[in-house]
CSV table of C-alpha atoms in Angstrom, one decimal:
chain,number,residue,atom,x,y,z
A,1,MET,CA,137.9,14.2,-109.4
A,2,LYS,CA,137.0,10.8,-107.9
A,3,ASN,CA,139.1,9.6,-105.0
A,4,SER,CA,140.5,6.1,-104.6
A,5,THR,CA,137.6,4.9,-102.5
A,6,GLU,CA,135.1,5.8,-105.2
A,7,ILE,CA,136.9,4.0,-108.0
A,8,SER,CA,136.3,0.3,-108.7
A,9,ILE,CA,139.6,-1.1,-109.9
A,10,LYS,CA,139.0,-2.9,-113.2
A,11,THR,CA,141.0,-5.6,-114.8
A,12,LEU,CA,142.9,-4.9,-118.0
A,13,ALA,CA,140.2,-6.9,-119.9
A,14,GLU,CA,137.4,-4.8,-118.4
A,15,THR,CA,139.2,-1.6,-119.2
A,16,ALA,CA,139.8,-2.7,-122.8
A,17,HIS,CA,136.2,-3.8,-123.3
A,18,GLN,CA,134.9,-0.5,-121.8
A,19,ALA,CA,137.1,1.6,-124.1
A,20,ILE,CA,136.2,-0.4,-127.3
A,21,GLU,CA,132.5,-0.4,-126.4
A,22,LYS,CA,132.4,3.4,-125.7
A,23,HIS,CA,134.1,4.4,-129.0
A,24,PHE,CA,132.3,1.9,-131.1
A,25,GLU,CA,128.9,3.1,-129.8
A,26,LYS,CA,129.9,6.7,-130.5
A,27,THR,CA,131.0,5.8,-134.0
A,28,ILE,CA,127.8,4.1,-135.1
A,29,LYS,CA,125.7,6.6,-133.3
A,30,TRP,CA,126.5,9.2,-136.0
A,31,GLU,CA,126.3,6.8,-139.0
A,32,GLU,CA,122.8,7.6,-140.0
A,33,ALA,CA,123.4,11.4,-139.7
A,34,VAL,CA,126.5,11.0,-141.9
A,35,LYS,CA,124.5,9.1,-144.6
A,36,LYS,CA,121.9,11.9,-144.6
A,37,ASP,CA,124.6,14.6,-144.9
A,38,GLU,CA,122.5,17.2,-143.2
A,39,ASP,CA,125.1,18.4,-140.7
A,40,ILE,CA,128.9,18.4,-141.2
A,41,GLU,CA,129.3,17.9,-137.4
A,42,ALA,CA,128.2,14.3,-137.9
A,43,VAL,CA,131.1,13.5,-140.1
A,44,HIS,CA,133.5,15.1,-137.6
A,45,GLN,CA,132.0,13.1,-134.7
A,46,MET,CA,132.0,9.8,-136.5
A,47,ARG,CA,135.6,10.4,-137.6
A,48,VAL,CA,136.7,11.1,-134.1
A,49,GLY,CA,134.8,8.1,-132.8
A,50,MET,CA,136.5,5.9,-135.4
A,51,ARG,CA,140.0,7.3,-134.6
A,52,ARG,CA,139.5,6.8,-130.8
A,53,LEU,CA,138.3,3.3,-131.5
A,54,ARG,CA,141.4,2.6,-133.6
A,55,THR,CA,143.6,3.8,-130.7
A,56,ALA,CA,141.8,1.6,-128.2
A,57,VAL,CA,142.0,-1.5,-130.5
A,58,SER,CA,145.7,-0.9,-131.5
A,59,ARG,CA,146.8,-0.4,-127.8
A,60,PHE,CA,144.8,-3.3,-126.3
A,61,GLU,CA,144.7,-5.9,-129.1
A,62,LYS,CA,147.7,-7.9,-127.8
A,63,TYR,CA,145.7,-8.6,-124.7
A,64,LEU,CA,142.5,-9.6,-126.5
A,65,ILE,CA,141.3,-12.2,-128.9
A,66,LEU,CA,139.7,-10.1,-131.6
A,67,PRO,CA,138.0,-11.1,-134.9
A,68,LYS,CA,140.1,-10.4,-138.0
A,69,LEU,CA,138.1,-7.4,-139.1
A,70,ILE,CA,138.5,-5.6,-135.8
A,71,SER,CA,142.0,-4.4,-136.6
A,72,ASP,CA,144.1,-1.2,-136.7
A,73,LYS,CA,144.4,-1.5,-140.5
A,74,ASN,CA,140.7,-2.0,-141.1
A,75,ILE,CA,139.5,0.8,-138.8
A,76,GLY,CA,142.2,3.1,-140.2
A,77,LYS,CA,140.8,2.6,-143.7
A,78,PHE,CA,137.3,3.6,-142.6
A,79,ALA,CA,138.8,6.6,-140.7
A,80,ARG,CA,140.7,7.8,-143.8
A,81,ILE,CA,137.6,7.8,-146.0
A,82,LEU,CA,135.7,9.8,-143.4
A,83,GLY,CA,138.8,12.0,-143.0
A,84,GLY,CA,138.8,12.9,-146.7
A,85,LEU,CA,135.3,14.3,-146.4
A,86,ARG,CA,136.0,16.0,-143.1
A,87,ASP,CA,139.2,17.7,-144.4
A,88,LEU,CA,137.2,19.3,-147.3
A,89,ASP,CA,134.6,20.6,-144.8
A,90,VAL,CA,137.4,22.1,-142.7
A,91,LEU,CA,138.9,23.8,-145.6
A,92,LYS,CA,135.6,25.4,-146.6
A,93,GLU,CA,134.8,26.4,-143.1
A,94,ILE,CA,138.3,28.0,-142.6
A,95,LEU,CA,138.0,29.9,-145.9
A,96,GLN,CA,134.5,31.2,-145.1
A,97,LYS,CA,135.0,32.2,-141.5
A,98,ASN,CA,138.7,33.1,-141.1
A,99,TYR,CA,139.6,34.6,-144.4
A,100,GLN,CA,136.8,35.5,-146.8
A,101,PRO,CA,135.3,38.3,-144.6
A,102,HIS,CA,138.7,40.1,-144.4
A,103,LEU,CA,139.3,40.2,-148.2
A,104,VAL,CA,138.5,43.1,-150.5
A,105,ALA,CA,135.4,42.6,-152.8
A,106,LYS,CA,137.5,41.7,-155.8
A,107,GLU,CA,139.3,38.9,-154.0
A,108,GLN,CA,136.0,37.6,-152.5
A,109,GLU,CA,134.5,37.4,-155.9
A,110,PHE,CA,137.6,35.6,-157.3
A,111,LEU,CA,137.5,33.1,-154.4
A,112,LYS,CA,134.1,31.8,-155.6
A,113,THR,CA,136.1,29.6,-158.0
A,114,ALA,CA,137.7,27.9,-155.0
A,115,PHE,CA,134.3,27.2,-153.4
A,116,THR,CA,133.0,25.8,-156.6
A,117,LYS,CA,135.9,23.4,-156.8
A,118,LEU,CA,135.5,22.5,-153.1
A,119,ASP,CA,131.9,21.6,-153.6
A,120,LYS,CA,132.8,19.3,-156.6
A,121,GLN,CA,135.5,17.6,-154.6
A,122,ARG,CA,133.2,17.2,-151.6
A,123,LYS,CA,130.6,15.4,-153.8
A,124,ILE,CA,133.2,12.9,-154.8
A,125,ALA,CA,134.4,12.4,-151.2
A,126,PHE,CA,130.8,12.0,-149.9
A,127,SER,CA,130.1,9.4,-152.6
A,128,GLN,CA,133.2,7.5,-151.3
A,129,VAL,CA,131.8,7.7,-147.7
A,130,GLN,CA,128.4,6.4,-148.9
A,131,LYS,CA,130.1,3.5,-150.7
A,132,ILE,CA,132.2,2.4,-147.7
A,133,LEU,CA,129.2,2.6,-145.4
A,134,LYS,CA,127.3,0.3,-147.7
A,135,ASP,CA,130.2,-2.1,-148.2
A,136,GLU,CA,130.0,-5.6,-146.9
A,137,ASN,CA,133.4,-5.2,-145.2
A,138,TYR,CA,132.1,-2.3,-143.1
A,139,LYS,CA,128.8,-4.2,-142.3
A,140,SER,CA,130.8,-7.3,-141.3
A,141,PHE,CA,133.1,-5.1,-139.2
A,142,LYS,CA,130.1,-3.7,-137.3
A,143,ASN,CA,128.6,-7.2,-136.8
A,144,GLU,CA,131.9,-8.6,-135.5
A,145,CYS,CA,132.3,-5.6,-133.1
A,146,GLU,CA,128.8,-6.2,-131.7
A,147,SER,CA,129.3,-9.9,-131.3
A,148,TRP,CA,132.7,-9.5,-129.6
A,149,LEU,CA,131.3,-6.9,-127.2
A,150,LYS,CA,128.5,-9.3,-126.2
A,151,ASN,CA,130.9,-12.3,-125.9
A,152,PRO,CA,134.4,-11.0,-125.5
A,153,SER,CA,137.5,-13.2,-125.6
A,154,TYR,CA,140.8,-12.3,-123.9
A,155,GLN,CA,144.3,-13.5,-123.5
A,156,SER,CA,145.0,-14.9,-120.1
A,157,PHE,CA,147.2,-12.0,-119.0
A,158,SER,CA,144.3,-9.6,-119.4
A,159,SER,CA,142.8,-10.7,-116.1
A,160,VAL,CA,145.3,-8.7,-114.0
A,161,LYS,CA,144.1,-5.5,-112.4
A,162,ILE,CA,144.7,-2.4,-114.6
A,163,TYR,CA,146.6,-0.8,-111.7
A,164,HIS,CA,149.4,-3.3,-112.1
A,165,VAL,CA,150.1,-2.5,-115.8
A,166,LEU,CA,148.8,1.0,-116.3
A,167,PRO,CA,152.2,2.8,-116.1
A,168,ASP,CA,153.7,0.2,-118.5
A,169,LEU,CA,150.8,0.8,-120.9
A,170,LEU,CA,151.3,4.6,-121.0
A,171,SER,CA,155.1,4.9,-120.6
A,172,PRO,CA,156.0,3.8,-124.1
A,173,GLU,CA,153.5,6.3,-125.5
A,174,VAL,CA,155.0,9.1,-123.4
A,175,SER,CA,158.5,8.1,-124.6
A,176,GLN,CA,157.6,8.1,-128.3
A,177,PHE,CA,155.9,11.5,-127.8
A,178,CYS,CA,158.9,13.1,-126.0
A,179,LEU,CA,161.5,11.7,-128.5
A,180,HIS,CA,159.6,12.7,-131.6
A,181,PRO,CA,161.8,14.6,-134.0
A,182,GLY,CA,159.1,17.2,-134.5
A,183,TRP,CA,160.1,18.8,-131.2
A,184,PHE,CA,163.5,19.8,-132.7
A,185,ILE,CA,162.2,21.6,-135.8
A,186,GLY,CA,163.8,25.1,-135.9
A,187,THR,CA,166.2,24.4,-132.9
A,188,LYS,CA,169.9,24.6,-132.7
A,189,ILE,CA,172.3,22.7,-130.4
A,190,ILE,CA,174.9,25.1,-128.9
A,191,LYS,CA,177.4,23.7,-126.5
A,192,SER,CA,175.1,20.6,-126.0
A,193,GLU,CA,172.2,22.9,-125.1
A,194,ILE,CA,169.0,23.1,-127.1
A,195,VAL,CA,168.3,26.7,-128.3
A,196,ILE,CA,165.1,27.8,-129.9
A,197,PRO,CA,165.5,30.9,-132.1
A,198,THR,CA,162.5,33.2,-131.7
A,199,LYS,CA,163.2,35.9,-134.2
A,200,TRP,CA,162.6,34.3,-137.5
A,201,THR,CA,161.9,36.1,-140.7
A,202,PRO,CA,158.7,35.1,-142.6
A,203,ILE,CA,160.9,33.6,-145.3
A,204,GLU,CA,162.8,31.4,-142.7
A,205,LEU,CA,159.5,30.2,-141.2
A,206,GLU,CA,158.1,29.4,-144.6
A,207,GLU,CA,161.2,27.4,-145.5
A,208,HIS,CA,161.1,25.3,-142.3
A,209,LEU,CA,157.4,24.6,-142.7
A,210,LYS,CA,157.9,23.6,-146.4
A,211,THR,CA,160.7,21.2,-145.6
A,212,GLN,CA,159.6,19.9,-142.2
A,213,GLY,CA,155.9,20.3,-142.2
A,214,GLU,CA,155.3,16.5,-142.5
A,215,THR,CA,157.4,15.9,-139.4
A,216,LEU,CA,155.4,18.5,-137.5
A,217,HIS,CA,152.2,16.9,-138.6
A,218,SER,CA,153.5,13.5,-137.4
A,219,LEU,CA,154.1,15.0,-134.0
A,220,ARG,CA,150.5,16.2,-134.0
A,221,LYS,CA,149.3,12.7,-134.7
A,222,GLN,CA,151.6,11.3,-131.9
A,223,ALA,CA,150.1,13.9,-129.5
A,224,LYS,CA,146.6,12.9,-130.5
A,225,GLY,CA,147.3,9.2,-129.9
A,226,LEU,CA,148.8,9.9,-126.5
A,227,ARG,CA,145.9,12.1,-125.5
A,228,TYR,CA,143.3,9.5,-126.6
A,229,GLN,CA,145.2,6.9,-124.6
A,230,MET,CA,145.6,9.0,-121.5
A,231,GLU,CA,141.9,10.1,-121.5
A,232,LEU,CA,141.0,6.4,-121.0
A,233,PHE,CA,142.5,6.6,-117.6
A,234,THR,CA,141.9,10.1,-116.2
A,235,GLU,CA,139.8,8.7,-113.3
A,236,LEU,CA,142.7,6.7,-112.1
A,237,TYR,CA,145.1,9.7,-111.8
A,238,GLY,CA,145.1,13.1,-110.2
A,239,GLU,CA,145.1,16.7,-111.2
A,240,SER,CA,148.7,16.7,-112.5
A,241,PHE,CA,147.7,14.0,-115.0
A,242,ALA,CA,144.7,16.0,-116.1
A,243,ALA,CA,146.9,19.0,-116.6
A,244,TYR,CA,149.2,17.1,-118.9
A,245,VAL,CA,146.2,15.8,-120.9
A,246,HIS,CA,145.1,19.5,-121.3
A,247,ASP,CA,148.6,20.5,-122.3
A,248,ILE,CA,148.8,17.7,-124.9
A,249,LYS,CA,145.4,18.7,-126.3
A,250,ASN,CA,146.7,22.3,-126.7
A,251,ILE,CA,149.8,20.9,-128.6
A,252,GLN,CA,147.5,18.8,-130.8
A,253,GLU,CA,145.2,21.8,-131.6
A,254,ILE,CA,148.0,24.3,-132.3
A,255,LEU,CA,149.8,21.9,-134.6
A,256,GLY,CA,146.5,21.1,-136.2
A,257,MET,CA,145.8,24.7,-137.0
A,258,ILE,CA,149.3,25.0,-138.5
A,259,GLN,CA,148.6,21.9,-140.6
A,260,ASP,CA,145.2,23.2,-141.7
A,261,ASN,CA,146.9,26.5,-142.8
A,262,MET,CA,149.5,24.7,-144.8
A,263,VAL,CA,147.0,22.3,-146.4
A,264,LEU,CA,144.8,25.2,-147.4
A,265,HIS,CA,147.7,27.1,-148.9
A,266,GLU,CA,148.8,24.1,-150.9
A,267,TRP,CA,145.3,23.4,-152.0
A,268,LEU,CA,144.9,27.0,-153.2
A,269,GLU,CA,148.2,26.8,-155.1
A,270,ASN,CA,147.0,23.7,-156.9
A,271,ILE,CA,143.7,25.4,-157.8
A,272,PHE,CA,145.0,28.8,-158.9
A,273,LYS,CA,148.6,28.1,-159.6
A,274,SER,CA,150.3,31.4,-160.7
A,275,GLU,CA,147.1,33.3,-160.4
A,276,LEU,CA,147.1,33.0,-156.6
A,277,GLU,CA,149.9,35.6,-156.2
A,278,ARG,CA,148.2,38.0,-158.7
A,279,GLU,CA,144.5,37.6,-157.9
A,280,LEU,CA,144.6,36.8,-154.2
A,281,PRO,CA,147.5,38.8,-152.7
A,282,GLY,CA,145.4,39.7,-149.6
A,283,LEU,CA,144.6,36.1,-148.9
A,284,LYS,CA,148.2,35.0,-149.2
A,285,THR,CA,149.2,37.7,-146.8
A,286,LEU,CA,146.6,36.6,-144.3
A,287,LEU,CA,147.7,33.0,-144.5
A,288,ALA,CA,151.3,33.9,-143.9
A,289,ALA,CA,150.4,36.2,-140.9
A,290,ASN,CA,148.3,33.4,-139.5
A,291,ARG,CA,151.1,30.9,-139.8
A,292,GLU,CA,153.5,33.3,-138.0
A,293,GLN,CA,151.0,33.9,-135.2
A,294,LEU,CA,150.4,30.2,-134.7
A,295,TRP,CA,154.2,29.5,-134.7
A,296,GLN,CA,154.5,32.1,-131.9
A,297,GLU,CA,151.9,30.2,-129.9
A,298,TRP,CA,153.7,27.0,-130.6
A,299,GLN,CA,157.1,28.0,-129.5
A,300,PRO,CA,156.4,28.4,-125.7
A,301,LEU,CA,155.0,24.8,-125.7
A,302,GLN,CA,158.0,23.6,-127.7
A,303,GLN,CA,160.3,25.3,-125.3
A,304,ARG,CA,158.5,23.8,-122.3
A,305,TYR,CA,158.6,20.2,-123.6
A,306,LEU,CA,162.2,20.4,-124.6
A,307,GLN,CA,163.1,21.0,-120.9
A,308,ALA,CA,164.2,17.9,-119.1
A,309,ASP,CA,162.1,18.8,-116.0
A,310,THR,CA,158.9,18.9,-118.0
A,311,ARG,CA,159.5,15.5,-119.6
A,312,HIS,CA,160.6,13.9,-116.4
A,313,SER,CA,157.6,15.2,-114.6
A,314,LEU,CA,155.3,13.7,-117.3
A,315,HIS,CA,156.9,10.3,-116.9
A,316,LEU,CA,156.6,10.5,-113.1
A,317,VAL,CA,153.0,11.4,-113.3
A,318,VAL,CA,152.2,8.4,-115.5
A,319,LEU,CA,154.1,6.1,-113.1
A,320,GLN,CA,152.0,7.1,-110.1
A,321,PRO,CA,148.3,6.3,-110.4
A,322,ASN,CA,146.1,7.3,-107.5
A,323,LEU,CA,145.1,3.8,-106.6
A,324,THR,CA,146.6,1.2,-104.3
A,325,ASP,CA,146.2,-2.5,-104.7
A,326,LYS,CA,143.3,-4.0,-102.8
């Protein structure tokens, strides 16, 4: 961890420029590999780069003078196209590594139908990625990014030191994260106290995830945005800040695995319909067991972040960068 004497205090403008440059360069670094489609990791890395770039642009754009194409909406469109391809790769990887080896031979054979369908869907998704990367809108977006990074334009306020505004940049993100309704899924209010039932039946868990899965997924996206934003400033804070970043990453990952499980289950239901129960009972059982295990991993984090002390501590950490004005 760098100490305050080793850190050069940047302005808000310099911080924004550095963030946009870093994530833009990471994004285009993987473009050729994505076009060649030789390694699914390339799609993952380009998608992450695009998402981080989107976070940087959306959080800093009010302090910058950006070309029209460098926008949250435009970058989001590119990220969604890459995401469609990446999601199919994730489904296939989860099926192959986490479930297929544990099925009886009959179910493994029947599952080949799913892999055939996945491959067909992936070809369509990859063609959409190829199309967007050849599109004039994407090429113009890249050109505008490169031009702006060489000759950036800023609003006048952006010349202040980042230290003066850093807590104000992060505090709204923290508040939205803490107040997200996803935290309250499966809880009860008893005598004004939040209570988290821990002994759910599998049926109760399934019902909650079916009716409130989208809200839980929304919390995951909120956690991801907060994590990306906080990671821009880790050198300006201490160990407590880094610990919260690690915590938020865990929250994002566990909720992500729950979401992946639910998406896979829904996808299989769409493919096999009534045959899923009859032909793949072992797979259904494994999926349900995995959801239950993940939920048990989620509840301690949920319990912790529903405690006032944890939330207050997160706010206080964000309000106290390591630096002093010079």
